[in-house]
PDB file of C-alpha atoms in Angstrom:
ATOM      1  CA  MET A   1      37.608  52.218  46.491  1.00  0.00           C
ATOM      2  CA  ASN A   2      36.777  49.267  43.856  1.00  0.00           C
ATOM      3  CA  LYS A   3      34.961  47.856  46.972  1.00  0.00           C
ATOM      4  CA  LEU A   4      32.794  50.350  46.733  1.00  0.00           C
ATOM      5  CA  LEU A   5      32.539  50.839  43.284  1.00  0.00           C
ATOM      6  CA  ASN A   6      31.430  47.326  43.179  1.00  0.00           C
ATOM      7  CA  PHE A   7      28.796  47.234  46.054  1.00  0.00           C
ATOM      8  CA  THR A   8      27.370  50.457  44.255  1.00  0.00           C
ATOM      9  CA  ASN A   9      27.020  48.652  41.185  1.00  0.00           C
ATOM     10  CA  ASN A  10      25.553  45.442  42.931  1.00  0.00           C
ATOM     11  CA  PHE A  11      23.284  47.996  44.614  1.00  0.00           C
ATOM     12  CA  LYS A  12      22.050  49.465  41.482  1.00  0.00           C
ATOM     13  CA  PHE A  13      21.904  46.412  39.907  1.00  0.00           C
ATOM     14  CA  LEU A  14      19.526  44.717  42.462  1.00  0.00           C
ATOM     15  CA  CYS A  15      17.201  48.040  42.846  1.00  0.00           C
ATOM     16  CA  LEU A  16      16.687  47.873  39.303  1.00  0.00           C
ATOM     17  CA  LEU A  17      15.798  43.840  39.400  1.00  0.00           C
ATOM     18  CA  PHE A  18      13.481  44.845  42.816  1.00  0.00           C
ATOM     19  CA  MET A  19      11.605  47.553  40.595  1.00  0.00           C
ATOM     20  CA  PHE A  20      11.571  44.997  37.484  1.00  0.00           C
ATOM     21  CA  VAL A  21      10.320  42.308  39.412  1.00  0.00           C
ATOM     22  CA  MET A  22       7.883  44.252  41.034  1.00  0.00           C
ATOM     23  CA  MET A  23       5.854  45.940  38.059  1.00  0.00           C
ATOM     24  CA  ALA A  24       6.059  42.274  36.506  1.00  0.00           C
ATOM     25  CA  ARG A  25       3.835  40.768  39.826  1.00  0.00           C
ATOM     26  CA  PRO A  26       0.251  41.253  40.099  1.00  0.00           C
ATOM     27  CA  ALA A  27      -0.905  43.740  42.837  1.00  0.00           C
ATOM     28  CA  TYR A  28      -1.953  40.926  45.133  1.00  0.00           C
ATOM     29  CA  SER A  29       1.192  38.974  45.065  1.00  0.00           C
ATOM     30  CA  ILE A  30       3.263  42.010  45.874  1.00  0.00           C
ATOM     31  CA  PRO A  31       5.480  41.626  49.347  1.00  0.00           C
ATOM     32  CA  THR A  32       4.131  44.074  51.954  1.00  0.00           C
ATOM     33  CA  THR A  33       6.675  43.736  55.004  1.00  0.00           C
ATOM     34  CA  ILE A  34      10.581  43.630  55.153  1.00  0.00           C
ATOM     35  CA  ASP A  35      10.501  39.811  55.781  1.00  0.00           C
ATOM     36  CA  GLU A  36       8.188  39.048  53.023  1.00  0.00           C
ATOM     37  CA  ILE A  37      10.720  41.605  50.825  1.00  0.00           C
ATOM     38  CA  LYS A  38      13.866  39.423  51.795  1.00  0.00           C
ATOM     39  CA  GLN A  39      12.002  36.455  51.004  1.00  0.00           C
ATOM     40  CA  VAL A  40      10.677  37.322  47.578  1.00  0.00           C
ATOM     41  CA  PHE A  41      14.396  39.455  46.617  1.00  0.00           C
ATOM     42  CA  GLY A  42      16.593  36.207  48.169  1.00  0.00           C
ATOM     43  CA  ALA A  43      14.677  33.715  45.890  1.00  0.00           C
ATOM     44  CA  LEU A  44      15.218  35.416  43.136  1.00  0.00           C
ATOM     45  CA  CYS A  45      18.387  36.134  43.831  1.00  0.00           C
ATOM     46  CA  ALA A  46      19.087  32.515  44.041  1.00  0.00           C
ATOM     47  CA  ASP A  47      16.783  31.665  41.128  1.00  0.00           C
ATOM     48  CA  TYR A  48      19.264  34.019  39.003  1.00  0.00           C
ATOM     49  CA  GLY A  49      22.500  32.199  40.759  1.00  0.00           C
ATOM     50  CA  LEU A  50      23.660  35.969  42.671  1.00  0.00           C
ATOM     51  CA  GLU A  51      24.967  34.132  45.200  1.00  0.00           C
ATOM     52  CA  PHE A  52      26.125  37.259  46.871  1.00  0.00           C
ATOM     53  CA  CYS A  53      22.157  38.408  47.468  1.00  0.00           C
ATOM     54  CA  ALA A  54      20.252  34.643  47.606  1.00  0.00           C
ATOM     55  CA  SER A  55      18.722  33.752  50.631  1.00  0.00           C
ATOM     56  CA  GLU A  56      19.329  30.566  52.128  1.00  0.00           C
ATOM     57  CA  PRO A  57      16.420  28.213  51.391  1.00  0.00           C
ATOM     58  CA  ASP A  58      14.284  27.077  54.526  1.00  0.00           C
ATOM     59  CA  ALA A  59      14.915  24.038  55.696  1.00  0.00           C
ATOM     60  CA  GLY A  60      11.885  23.717  57.014  1.00  0.00           C
ATOM     61  CA  LYS A  61       9.422  24.777  54.683  1.00  0.00           C
ATOM     62  CA  LYS A  62       6.845  22.592  53.390  1.00  0.00           C
ATOM     63  CA  THR A  63       7.526  20.806  50.017  1.00  0.00           C
ATOM     64  CA  LYS A  64       4.697  21.089  47.799  1.00  0.00           C
ATOM     65  CA  LYS A  65       1.792  18.866  48.320  1.00  0.00           C
ATOM     66  CA  PRO A  66       0.833  16.360  45.284  1.00  0.00           C
ATOM     67  CA  HIS A  67      -2.386  17.840  43.778  1.00  0.00           C
ATOM     68  CA  LYS A  68      -5.970  15.667  44.732  1.00  0.00           C
ATOM     69  CA  PHE A  69      -8.093  15.346  42.389  1.00  0.00           C
ATOM     70  CA  THR A  70     -11.713  15.403  42.502  1.00  0.00           C
ATOM     71  CA  GLU A  71     -14.185  12.671  41.570  1.00  0.00           C
ATOM     72  CA  SER A  72     -15.175  13.896  38.043  1.00  0.00           C
ATOM     73  CA  GLU A  73     -11.518  14.454  37.558  1.00  0.00           C
ATOM     74  CA  LYS A  74     -10.903  10.944  38.587  1.00  0.00           C
ATOM     75  CA  GLU A  75     -13.619   9.766  36.102  1.00  0.00           C
ATOM     76  CA  ILE A  76     -12.184  12.239  33.470  1.00  0.00           C
ATOM     77  CA  LEU A  77      -8.675  10.654  33.735  1.00  0.00           C
ATOM     78  CA  THR A  78     -10.088   7.012  34.106  1.00  0.00           C
ATOM     79  CA  ARG A  79     -12.049   7.458  30.976  1.00  0.00           C
ATOM     80  CA  LEU A  80      -8.722   9.221  29.258  1.00  0.00           C
ATOM     81  CA  ALA A  81      -6.891   5.902  29.746  1.00  0.00           C
ATOM     82  CA  GLU A  82      -9.495   3.756  29.080  1.00  0.00           C
ATOM     83  CA  GLN A  83      -9.894   5.214  25.626  1.00  0.00           C
ATOM     84  CA  GLN A  84      -6.043   5.687  25.201  1.00  0.00           C
ATOM     85  CA  SER A  85      -6.543   1.353  25.773  1.00  0.00           C
ATOM     86  CA  ARG A  86      -8.672   1.295  23.255  1.00  0.00           C
ATOM     87  CA  LEU A  87      -7.100   3.351  20.722  1.00  0.00           C
ATOM     88  CA  ARG A  88      -4.042   1.311  21.634  1.00  0.00           C
ATOM     89  CA  LEU A  89      -5.502  -2.066  20.484  1.00  0.00           C
ATOM     90  CA  ARG A  90      -7.442  -1.166  17.915  1.00  0.00           C
ATOM     91  CA  ALA A  91      -4.150   0.542  16.500  1.00  0.00           C
ATOM     92  CA  LEU A  92      -2.359  -2.700  17.371  1.00  0.00           C
ATOM     93  CA  GLU A  93      -5.733  -4.585  15.356  1.00  0.00           C
ATOM     94  CA  LEU A  94      -5.132  -2.536  12.089  1.00  0.00           C
ATOM     95  CA  ASP A  95      -1.147  -3.113  12.167  1.00  0.00           C
ATOM     96  CA  ARG A  96      -2.223  -7.026  12.615  1.00  0.00           C
ATOM     97  CA  ARG A  97      -4.708  -6.672   9.950  1.00  0.00           C
ATOM     98  CA  GLU A  98      -2.281  -4.110   7.433  1.00  0.00           C
ATOM     99  CA  GLY A  99       0.307  -6.888   8.046  1.00  0.00           C
ATOM    100  CA  GLN A 100      -2.670  -9.855   6.824  1.00  0.00           C
ATOM    101  CA  LEU A 101      -3.720  -7.468   4.137  1.00  0.00           C
ATOM    102  CA  LYS A 102      -0.223  -7.126   2.403  1.00  0.00           C
ATOM    103  CA  THR A 103       0.445 -10.749   2.984  1.00  0.00           C
ATOM    104  CA  LEU A 104      -2.545 -11.525   1.165  1.00  0.00           C
ATOM    105  CA  GLN A 105      -1.722  -9.302  -1.704  1.00  0.00           C
ATOM    106  CA  GLU A 106       1.488 -10.622  -1.973  1.00  0.00           C
ATOM    107  CA  ASP A 107      -0.039 -14.307  -2.211  1.00  0.00           C
ATOM    108  CA  ILE A 108      -3.029 -12.577  -5.011  1.00  0.00           C
ATOM    109  CA  GLN A 109       0.225 -11.196  -6.705  1.00  0.00           C
ATOM    110  CA  ARG A 110       2.016 -14.343  -6.896  1.00  0.00           C
ATOM    111  CA  GLN A 111      -0.904 -16.492  -8.288  1.00  0.00           C
ATOM    112  CA  VAL A 112      -1.696 -13.589 -10.326  1.00  0.00           C
ATOM    113  CA  SER A 113       1.957 -14.150 -12.001  1.00  0.00           C
ATOM    114  CA  GLN A 114       1.575 -18.019 -12.259  1.00  0.00           C
ATOM    115  CA  LEU A 115      -1.324 -17.904 -13.787  1.00  0.00           C
ATOM    116  CA  GLU A 116      -0.261 -14.892 -16.616  1.00  0.00           C
ATOM    117  CA  LYS A 117       2.738 -17.397 -17.216  1.00  0.00           C
ATOM    118  CA  LEU A 118       0.111 -20.595 -17.509  1.00  0.00           C
ATOM    119  CA  GLN A 119      -1.912 -18.567 -19.659  1.00  0.00           C
ATOM    120  CA  GLN A 120       1.317 -17.352 -21.745  1.00  0.00           C
ATOM    121  CA  GLU A 121       2.720 -21.193 -22.199  1.00  0.00           C
ATOM    122  CA  ILE A 122      -1.354 -22.341 -23.194  1.00  0.00           C
ATOM    123  CA  GLU A 123      -1.151 -19.403 -25.765  1.00  0.00           C
ATOM    124  CA  ASN A 124       2.356 -20.706 -27.004  1.00  0.00           C
ATOM    125  CA  ASP A 125       1.172 -23.992 -26.915  1.00  0.00           C
ATOM    126  CA  ILE A 126      -1.959 -23.425 -28.823  1.00  0.00           C
ATOM    127  CA  LYS A 127      -0.136 -21.585 -31.453  1.00  0.00           C
ATOM    128  CA  LYS A 128       2.227 -24.432 -31.932  1.00  0.00           C
ATOM    129  CA  LYS A 129      -0.500 -26.839 -32.650  1.00  0.00           C
ATOM    130  CA  LYS A 130      -1.648 -24.571 -34.567  1.00  0.00           C
ATOM    131  CA  ASN A 131       1.247 -24.698 -36.695  1.00  0.00           C
ATOM    132  CA  GLN A 132       1.721 -28.200 -36.726  1.00  0.00           C
ATOM    133  CA  ASP A 133      -1.669 -28.750 -37.897  1.00  0.00           C
ATOM    134  CA  ASN A 134      -1.514 -26.806 -40.833  1.00  0.00           C
ATOM    135  CA  ALA A 135       1.479 -27.927 -41.327  1.00  0.00           C
ATOM    136  CA  HIS A 136       0.157 -31.380 -41.654  1.00  0.00           C
ATOM    137  CA  LEU A 137      -3.230 -30.229 -43.792  1.00  0.00           C
ATOM    138  CA  GLN A 138      -0.617 -28.546 -46.150  1.00  0.00           C
ATOM    139  CA  LYS A 139       1.021 -32.138 -46.476  1.00  0.00           C
ATOM    140  CA  ALA A 140      -2.514 -33.401 -46.975  1.00  0.00           C
ATOM    141  CA  VAL A 141      -3.418 -30.698 -49.467  1.00  0.00           C
ATOM    142  CA  ALA A 142       0.002 -31.439 -51.717  1.00  0.00           C
ATOM    143  CA  LEU A 143      -0.557 -35.119 -51.186  1.00  0.00           C
ATOM    144  CA  TYR A 144      -4.589 -34.918 -52.897  1.00  0.00           C
ATOM    145  CA  SER A 145      -3.774 -32.697 -55.264  1.00  0.00           C
ATOM    146  CA  LYS A 146      -1.427 -35.040 -56.956  1.00  0.00           C
ATOM    147  CA  MET A 147      -3.539 -38.280 -56.568  1.00  0.00           C
ATOM    148  CA  ASP A 148      -5.987 -39.057 -59.324  1.00  0.00           C
ATOM    149  CA  ALA A 149      -9.012 -37.255 -58.686  1.00  0.00           C
ATOM    150  CA  ALA A 150     -11.744 -40.902 -57.969  1.00  0.00           C
ATOM    151  CA  ILE A 151      -8.910 -41.966 -55.910  1.00  0.00           C
ATOM    152  CA  ALA A 152      -9.066 -38.670 -53.922  1.00  0.00           C
ATOM    153  CA  ALA A 153     -12.905 -38.674 -53.866  1.00  0.00           C
ATOM    154  CA  GLN A 154     -12.745 -41.664 -52.640  1.00  0.00           C
ATOM    155  CA  SER A 155     -10.188 -41.428 -49.974  1.00  0.00           C
ATOM    156  CA  LEU A 156     -11.653 -37.878 -48.857  1.00  0.00           C
ATOM    157  CA  ALA A 157     -15.753 -39.387 -47.831  1.00  0.00           C
ATOM    158  CA  LYS A 158     -13.654 -41.902 -45.691  1.00  0.00           C
ATOM    159  CA  LEU A 159     -11.953 -38.452 -44.112  1.00  0.00           C
ATOM    160  CA  ASP A 160     -13.626 -36.754 -40.766  1.00  0.00           C
ATOM    161  CA  ARG A 161     -15.868 -34.008 -42.864  1.00  0.00           C
ATOM    162  CA  MET A 162     -14.412 -31.061 -41.266  1.00  0.00           C
ATOM    163  CA  ILE A 163     -11.062 -32.134 -42.124  1.00  0.00           C
ATOM    164  CA  ALA A 164     -12.103 -33.090 -46.025  1.00  0.00           C
ATOM    165  CA  VAL A 165     -13.440 -30.043 -45.928  1.00  0.00           C
ATOM    166  CA  SER A 166     -10.236 -28.213 -44.918  1.00  0.00           C
ATOM    167  CA  ILE A 167      -8.758 -30.235 -47.276  1.00  0.00           C
ATOM    168  CA  LEU A 168     -10.623 -28.952 -50.144  1.00  0.00           C
ATOM    169  CA  LYS A 169     -10.659 -25.346 -49.600  1.00  0.00           C
ATOM    170  CA  GLN A 170      -7.187 -25.181 -49.773  1.00  0.00           C
ATOM    171  CA  MET A 171      -6.748 -27.109 -53.023  1.00  0.00           C
ATOM    172  CA  LYS A 172      -6.770 -25.214 -56.202  1.00  0.00           C
ATOM    173  CA  GLU A 173     -10.223 -24.642 -57.685  1.00  0.00           C
ATOM    174  CA  LYS A 174      -9.544 -26.940 -60.457  1.00  0.00           C
ATOM    175  CA  GLN A 175      -8.479 -29.805 -58.668  1.00  0.00           C
ATOM    176  CA  ALA A 176     -11.041 -29.466 -55.973  1.00  0.00           C
ATOM    177  CA  SER A 177     -14.019 -29.260 -58.892  1.00  0.00           C
ATOM    178  CA  LEU A 178     -12.303 -32.585 -60.229  1.00  0.00           C
ATOM    179  CA  VAL A 179     -12.209 -33.886 -56.991  1.00  0.00           C
ATOM    180  CA  LEU A 180     -16.207 -32.982 -56.162  1.00  0.00           C
ATOM    181  CA  SER A 181     -17.041 -34.323 -59.650  1.00  0.00           C
ATOM    182  CA  SER A 182     -15.808 -38.042 -58.593  1.00  0.00           C
ATOM    183  CA  MET A 183     -17.744 -37.964 -55.521  1.00  0.00           C
ATOM    184  CA  GLY A 184     -21.491 -38.791 -55.414  1.00  0.00           C
ATOM    185  CA  ALA A 185     -24.056 -35.641 -56.358  1.00  0.00           C
ATOM    186  CA  GLU A 186     -25.459 -35.698 -52.741  1.00  0.00           C
ATOM    187  CA  GLU A 187     -21.822 -36.054 -51.340  1.00  0.00           C
ATOM    188  CA  SER A 188     -20.633 -33.306 -53.303  1.00  0.00           C
ATOM    189  CA  ALA A 189     -23.369 -30.852 -52.577  1.00  0.00           C
ATOM    190  CA  SER A 190     -23.058 -31.639 -48.919  1.00  0.00           C
ATOM    191  CA  ILE A 191     -19.201 -30.925 -49.164  1.00  0.00           C
ATOM    192  CA  ILE A 192     -20.026 -27.648 -50.899  1.00  0.00           C
ATOM    193  CA  GLU A 193     -22.273 -26.345 -48.431  1.00  0.00           C
ATOM    194  CA  GLU A 194     -19.665 -26.923 -45.756  1.00  0.00           C
ATOM    195  CA  ILE A 195     -17.122 -24.834 -47.895  1.00  0.00           C
ATOM    196  CA  THR A 196     -19.208 -22.153 -48.779  1.00  0.00           C
ATOM    197  CA  ARG A 197     -20.355 -21.664 -44.772  1.00  0.00           C
ATOM    198  CA  LYS A 198     -16.858 -22.588 -43.235  1.00  0.00           C
ATOM    199  CA  LYS A 199     -15.166 -19.576 -43.005  1.00  0.00           C
TER     200      LYS A 199
END
């Protein structure tokens, strides 16, 4: 009884499956002979792993022939292969250039850092020198302020004009006027002109 029920269920399933396949296929591919139906049905069962209804594959059945390309298809494929090769070469060239640019950028960044460091060192040296010069100038101003006006005038006349002007500018006005009055009229006028011009 169980065998009969199994057979009936299998038969119903196969009929439903067959009808579904027939409805899904286009009209020109519907098998018309019993042999074609058996073949299609057996192949379908084999595809779905239903061994009880699967047909044996034909040993003499020919395998699919490889697709032969037309001349225009061959030309298109050749052009595509050439274009792909060119694109690959271009990508390699772009990668190489990108690497060169990255190296160059790193080199420039390193040089900029070195230049910034050098600039900072130069600025520090200039500041240090300026501070030293100011300290020396203050010492010179203190010395000339304590001197007799006539001796200070003779000594300043022998110095570089810019240094003399800087010293006189730093001195108190009363002391500077005494020193200038001890100089000749022409020389004192020239120094006063420099003092008023110099910021």
